[in-house]
Structure formats: structure tokens, C-alpha cells
Phi, psi and omega in degrees: 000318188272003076032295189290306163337279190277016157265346169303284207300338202282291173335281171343287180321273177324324202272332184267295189319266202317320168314304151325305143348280185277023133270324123353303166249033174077000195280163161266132173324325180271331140320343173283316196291309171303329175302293200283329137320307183308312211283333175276344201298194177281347143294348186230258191270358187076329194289358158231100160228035176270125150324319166252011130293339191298304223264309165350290199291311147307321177256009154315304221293323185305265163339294192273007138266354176266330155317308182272349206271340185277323149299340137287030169268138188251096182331275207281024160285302204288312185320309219273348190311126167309180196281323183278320168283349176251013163265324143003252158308302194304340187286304197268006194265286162323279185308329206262336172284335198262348167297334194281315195313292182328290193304302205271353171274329182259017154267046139074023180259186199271160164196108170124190195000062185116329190255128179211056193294326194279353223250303160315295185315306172304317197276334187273328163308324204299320208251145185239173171254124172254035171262276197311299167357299205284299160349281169295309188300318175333291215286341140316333221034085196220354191285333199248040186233125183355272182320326185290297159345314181263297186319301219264358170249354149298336191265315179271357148315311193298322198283330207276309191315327197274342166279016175267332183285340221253334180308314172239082118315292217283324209255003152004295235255355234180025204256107182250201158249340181302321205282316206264295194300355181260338173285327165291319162306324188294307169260042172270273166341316204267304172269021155283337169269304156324322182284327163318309204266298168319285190269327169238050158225331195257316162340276189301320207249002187258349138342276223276345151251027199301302198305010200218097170295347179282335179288330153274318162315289201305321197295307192293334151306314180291305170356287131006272166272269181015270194309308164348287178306296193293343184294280161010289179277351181274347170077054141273212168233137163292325154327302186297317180306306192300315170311330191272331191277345183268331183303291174349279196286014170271345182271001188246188193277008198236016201302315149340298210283298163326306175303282204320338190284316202261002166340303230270358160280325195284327165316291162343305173253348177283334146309305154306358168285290175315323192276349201255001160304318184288315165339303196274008164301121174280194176268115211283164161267185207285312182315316177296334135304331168323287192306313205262343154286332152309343194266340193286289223268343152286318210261338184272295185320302186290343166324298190270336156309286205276358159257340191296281189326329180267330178285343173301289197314269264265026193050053155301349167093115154347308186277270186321340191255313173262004180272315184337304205301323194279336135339322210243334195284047173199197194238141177270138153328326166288317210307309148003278168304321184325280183318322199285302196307312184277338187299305194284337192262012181057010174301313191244162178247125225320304188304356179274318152317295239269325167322290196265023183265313199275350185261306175315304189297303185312299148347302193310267168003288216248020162290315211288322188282320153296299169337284193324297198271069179282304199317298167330290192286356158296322171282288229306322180292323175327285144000243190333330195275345188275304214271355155282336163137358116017111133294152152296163148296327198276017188280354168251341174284325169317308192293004208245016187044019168103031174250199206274015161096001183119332160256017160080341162201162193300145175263142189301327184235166171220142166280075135325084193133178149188127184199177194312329194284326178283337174296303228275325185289351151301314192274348199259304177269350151315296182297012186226314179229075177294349166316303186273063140242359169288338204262032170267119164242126169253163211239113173175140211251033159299132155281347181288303186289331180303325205276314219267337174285337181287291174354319194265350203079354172309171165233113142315140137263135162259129179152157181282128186249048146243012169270116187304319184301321205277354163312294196314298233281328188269003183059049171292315189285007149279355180289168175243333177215138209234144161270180138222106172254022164296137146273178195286278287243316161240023186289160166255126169078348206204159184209151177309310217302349185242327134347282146303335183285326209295312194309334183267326187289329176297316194213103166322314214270338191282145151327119195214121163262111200243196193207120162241170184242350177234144182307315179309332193252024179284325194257359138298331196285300159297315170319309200272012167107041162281134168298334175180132201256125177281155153237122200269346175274343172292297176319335174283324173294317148327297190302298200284350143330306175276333174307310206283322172299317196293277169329296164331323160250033192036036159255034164305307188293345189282293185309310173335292186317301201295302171327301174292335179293321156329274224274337188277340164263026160281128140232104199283183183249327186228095146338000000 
């Protein structure tokens, strides 16, 4: 016991060093955390090599991280998903196994008797990280944007597909089908009871302790291994048990209230996961290097096959079809688990683990790094994809040569851009002039806004508007009035203040309505020739003003009334 104490603290310690480290030089923390295991495990300094500390320490970090990954799958997210995010996954869930199966059986790994290296490697390709995912994209503000969007509804099918693998994990050795329906049955049972449990039990009693946080805390451990323990007796895994138990308590009301409590534990053992994951890395040879750039450079390739394609077929459009894939292009932390759950089942062999522990860190590095430049590596490609024979959506504007689509003359006001200010403002002149939406064209390289404005009659350019051609090609240099209601903060490639410049340089003669979110930057802005600058927090301020007045003279519920009536006669384009 006292062994074990201090091989927890040597972790703790080391893993708090190195994290600095990398936080510091921008690296992701679970690459510090796999570091500071190698370097104390029995592979590095020695200084932790009790095998049961070892195996302890891994399966704390382990349970209570599938415990939290299972409260953030959000259920009724997946219900709500659309056509496009589940022909997606299903394209890249499917294509990336059977593309994996093929590839690691045909470098010579087992699939069978007993051995399943190749069957493990494919299902950990198969899956991305939505730690590094989530990250980057927070830190773009790129989550609530098509692609972002589409990414973040692949991850989560992927986390539901790896709890279906992690489901007939145990009967591998044995995969019969009388053998595979008694394990879906088994965990049929196993979330039937948890939901069960879950919806008229766990409610009422977490009521009853909303005021005592320790106590929702304490309640959500015992949950946890509770469920854990009944997986357990059904001849599951307490891994598995604890994933059914995060699904569960996500679905009721206090779920919120539970993630935010036990926040300050998941960090805790999803450290101790990483570190004692690193424990079991030997020092690789050359095959284990080998091996594991083979698996970095399978999981990017099929990656990019198998996300691209289905959204290409389904015409998502060049940009939107290749940021997912590139977003998606590295093996996930479940993928980890995926391995460690074959390690323990004698399934894979250390070196197949160990591969694919050095195919994560490699990945890890180097997604977070491409990600941050998507846009960049995104134009670069776009090109090249055209000139093999690729359509775009702008591929009938091309064929018409860039002229105006079609309406016989340049249209008068132009959109640069179409994000929430240009939907609400489209939707303010339906309901007000609906005539002056002939004279508009707007210019963005959403396919959704591309589908639902042509659909409406409108006149589209699909193209990036911070490339000066597709200005020229969209006649920009004939408007009369040009907006930019992006703001710098989601602009791609561009900021208003070079926008204007470019746009002024294009048309001496036009209006150019630009937008800043910091004050400074309203009179750089009139520098570069604006006609006029919107600032969205004074309107914003105004309105809520009008708010605080309305509460004040006890017309709130009146202002409400009125506000909701705005919005049930809108048709916005981006809810």
C-alpha cells in the first residue's frame, strides 16, 4: 500500500513537471503525461516497477475516464444529427475498417487465433481525438461552424461505435453469434438498468442532495463503480460498466450539475491513465518504429479518403469536404483505451500497443499543428483538386465565366461573407422590402447557405472571399453598396481592415459597410476606406437597455411578447 502511495505521487509529480513543459512549448498534455510514464516506468529510471502498481494505476485512470467520456456523449445531440453528419461517420466508421483490416493484415499483423492485432489497430484508426479536436477548434472558434460542426458529429458516432467494439471485446476468442447476442444481451441488461436507475431513481435522490456538493460528487463515484461492479458481475468489464454509467447520467437533469462537480477528478485520473499508459512503453526498435509510422501514415490517408468522399458525394463542396478530414486526422485517446482493454484481454501483442502508443504522440504533435493552418492547407489543396477533374459548387459559375449567374446585371449591394448578422439581416428584408433581395448578391463558401439562398432565389457566388479573384469574378467591382458583417475573430485568410482595402481598390466608387468588435479598430478601418463602421456591442447595448427599462416598468413580459413575435415570423438561414 505504501509502495503504491508513492508510486501515485512519483506520477502526480512528474506529469505536473512535464505538463509544464508543454505548456509552455504548445505541445498537448497527454503527450507530457505519456513522457513522464516512460521516463519513471521500468523502461526509463525505474523508479516505478511494481507491476501492481502498475496495472492499479491504469485501471483507476481508465474506468473514470470512460466514466467521464461516457457524460459527454450527448444522446440527444446524435438524435438530432442530420443526413450529412451520419453518412459521414457511417462513410468514415466503415470505409476506415475495412480499409484498416485490408492494410494491417496485408503488412503481415494476425487476425485470429487469439491474435487480433490487426482487427485492434483498424478499430484505433478508426476513432479521432476529441480532446485535441475540441481544443483547437474552442481556441479557432471554428466549433460552431459547418465543418466544425460535422467534425464534432463524427466524434461523437465514433465514441457510440467504440463502446459497441468495447461491448463484444471479451468474446473475440470465441465469436460465434449464439456467443455475440448473449454479450448484446448482456449489455442490454446492463443499460437497462442503468437508464432505469438513471431516470426514476438517481433524479429524486440527487434532489435531495442538490445543496451538498460533496455529496453529488460522492453520489457520482458511487454511480460509477456501482454500475461498474453490475458490468462486472454479467461477465463484462468494469470499463465497459463505467462507459454505460457516464452514458446514463447524462441523460437526466442534474447532468450538468454532476460534469461540472466531478471536473476536478477527471483531470486526476485521466492523468494517471496517460502516465501509467507510458509506464508500459518499452524503448522502441526499429520494427516498433516502423510500425508506428506505418499506422500515423494509414490513419491520415484513409482519413482523408474516407471523410472527404462522403461529403464530396453528398456536394458539400471542396472546403467543407476537406476541413473535417483534416480535423479528424489523427487516432483518439479511446483509441488508447481501445488497445490497453486488448492488452489486458492478451488480444495484441506489447509491440502492437507500444506502436500505436508512438503513432498517437506523432499524430498528437503533428494534427495540433496542421489543424491550427487548416485554412491555409485547405486553399492549398483546393487547386490541385480542381485541376484533376474535382467539381466545386462554383462549377456552373465558372462555366458561365464568372458573370452574374444569370441575372443579366450586376447586382447592386453585395455580401461579403454570410455568418449569423447577414442571416438576421436577410431575414429583417424579407420581412420588410422583400423586392431588394433581387439586388443582392452575396459571396461564402458555406454550402448550406449556398443551397438555402439559391433554393430561395436569391443570387449566390460560392468562393472565398478573401481570394481577390473570386471578388473580381463576383463583380464586386460594380456594386454600389458592398457589407462585411464577419467580424476579424471568424474571418478566414482576412481581416475587415484588408478586406476593405482590397474591395476599395476593386471599386473606388461603392459604399463599403465594414465591422469592427474592438473600438480601435473603428478609425483603421475609415482609414482604409470605409464608409461606415457597424460596432455590434453598441446595438447590443442599446437593446439590452431597452430590456432593463422594459423590467423596470414591468413590461418585460410585453417586451418578450414583442421579440417573440420577430422571431416566429423569420426565416433565418443559420438558426
Amino acid at each position: 500500500m505504501h509502495e503504491l502511495i508513492r508510486d501515485i505521487t512519483l506520477c502526480i509529480l512528474f506529469a505536473w513537471v512535464l505538463g509544464l513543459l508543454a505548456h509552455f512549448s504548445r505541445q498537448p498534455l497527454i503527450l507530457a503525461y505519456l513522457i513522464a510514464g516512460f521516463f519513471i516506468g521500468p523502461f526509463g529510471m525505474k523508479w516505478v516497477e511494481s507491476q501492481d502498481s502498475i496495472t492499479v494505476i491504469s485501471e483507476l485512470g481508465l474506468i473514470f475516464m470512460l466514466f467521464m467520456i461516457g457524460l459527454e456523449i450527448d444522446l440527444k445531440k446524435i438524435v438530432r444529427a442530420g443526413k450529412v453528419i451520419l453518412f459521414a461517420a457511417g462513410g468514415q466508421l466503415a470505409g476506415g475498417v475495412l480499409l484498416g483490416i485490408l492494410f494491417f493484415i496485408g503488412i503481415g499483423l494476425s487476425m485470429g487465433s487469439g491474435h487480433f492485432d490487426a482487427l485492434y489497430l483498424c478499430i484505433a484508426c478508426a476513432l479521432s481525438s476529441t480532446v485535441i479536436i475540441v481544443k483547437v477548434l474552442y481556441e479557432k472558434r471554428e466549433l460552431d461552424t459547418l465543418p466544425g460542426r460535422i467534425t464534432l458529429g463524427v466524434l461523437v458516432l465514433q465514441d457510440i461505435f467504440a463502446i459497441l467494439f468495447l461491448a463484444v471485446q471479451p468474446s473475440l476468442d470465441n465469436l460465434q453469434v449464439s456467443v455475440i447476442l448473449l454479450s448484446i444481451a448482456r449489455v442490454g441488461v446492463l443499460v437497462a438498468t442503468a437508464l432505469v436507475l438513471s431516470r426514476y431513481v438517481l433524479p429524486w435522490l440527487f434532489h435531495q442532495i442538490a445543496r451538498r456538493p460533496e455529496l453529488i460528487l460522492l453520489g457520482a463515484l458511487a454511480w460509477c463503480f456501482l454500475i461498474g461492479e453490475i458490468a462486472e458481475r454479467l461477465h463484462l468489464s468494469r470499463e465497459m460498466g463505467s462507459l454505460v454509467a457516464g452514458v446514463s447520467l447524462s441523460t437526466f437533469p442534474y447532468a450538468l450539475d454532476v460534469t461540472a462537480k466531478v471536473t476536478t477528478l477527471r483531470d486526476f485520473f485521466i492523468t494517471l491513465f496517460f502516465v501509467s499508459l507510458g509506464m508500459t512503453i518499452p524503448i522502441p526498435g526499429a520494427s516498433v518504429i516502423g510500425l508506428a509510422l506505418a499506422i500515423a501514415a494509414f490513419t491520415v490517408a484513409s482519413r482523408m479518403v474516407t471523410t472527404f468522399t462522403p461529403l464530396y458525394l453528398m456536394k458539400q463542396g471542396l472546403r467543407a469536404s476537406l476541413l473535417p478530414a483534416i480535423n479528424l486526422a489523427q487516432i483518439s485517446e479511446f483509441s488508447l483505451v481501445v488497445i490497453q482493454t486488448g492488452v489486458l484481454a492478451h488480444h495484441i501483442s506489447p509491440e502492437t500497443s507500444s506502436a500505436a502508443s508512438f503513432a498517437f504522440v506523432v499524430l498528437a504533435v503533428l494534427s495540433t499543428f496542421v489543424m491550427g493552418r487548416s485554412d491555409q492547407v485547405t486553399r492549398g489543396l483546393i487547386g490541385p483538386l480542381k485541376r484533376i477533374g474535382l467539381r466545386d459548387l462554383d462549377h456552373k459559375h465558372e462555366a458561365d465565366g464568372g458573370h452574374e449567374g444569370g441575372h443579366g446585371e450586376a447586382c447592386r449591394i453585395v455580401i461579403l461573407g454570410f455568418f449569423r448578422a447577414a442571416s438576421a439581416l436577410i431575414a429583417e428584408i424579407e420581412r420588410l422590402t422583400p423586392a431588394v433581395l433581387e439586388q443582392i448578391t452575396v459571396i461564402d463558401f458555406n454550402p448550406l447557405v449556398f443551397r438555402t439562398l439559391t433554393d430561395r432565389g436569391m443570387h449566390v457566388v460560392y468562393g472565398d472571399i478573401s481570394n481577390v479573384d473570386t471578388l473580381v469574378h463576383a463583380g464586386v467591382g460594380k456594386a454600389e453598396l458592398i457589407i462585411l458583417s464577419i467580424p476579424d475573430s471568424l474571418l478566414k485568410g482576412a481581416d475587415n481592415e484588408k478586406l476593405v482595402r482590397h474591395v476599395r481598390s476593386l471599386n473606388p466608387t461603392a459604399k463599403i459597410v465594414a465591422t469592427a468588435e474592438i473600438l480601435a479598430n473603428v478609425n483603421d478601418l475609415y482609414k482604409a476606406g470605409a464608409d461606415y463602421v457597424t460596432v455590434t456591442r453598441l446595438s447590443d447595448a442599446h437593446e439590452l437597455y431597452k430590456v432593463i427599462e422594459a423590467a423596470q416598468a414591468g413590461l418585460l413580459e410585453d417586451k418578450r411578447a414583442e421579440t417573440d413575435a420577430l422571431l416566429n415570423e423569420r426565416r433565418e438561414v443559420l438558426p
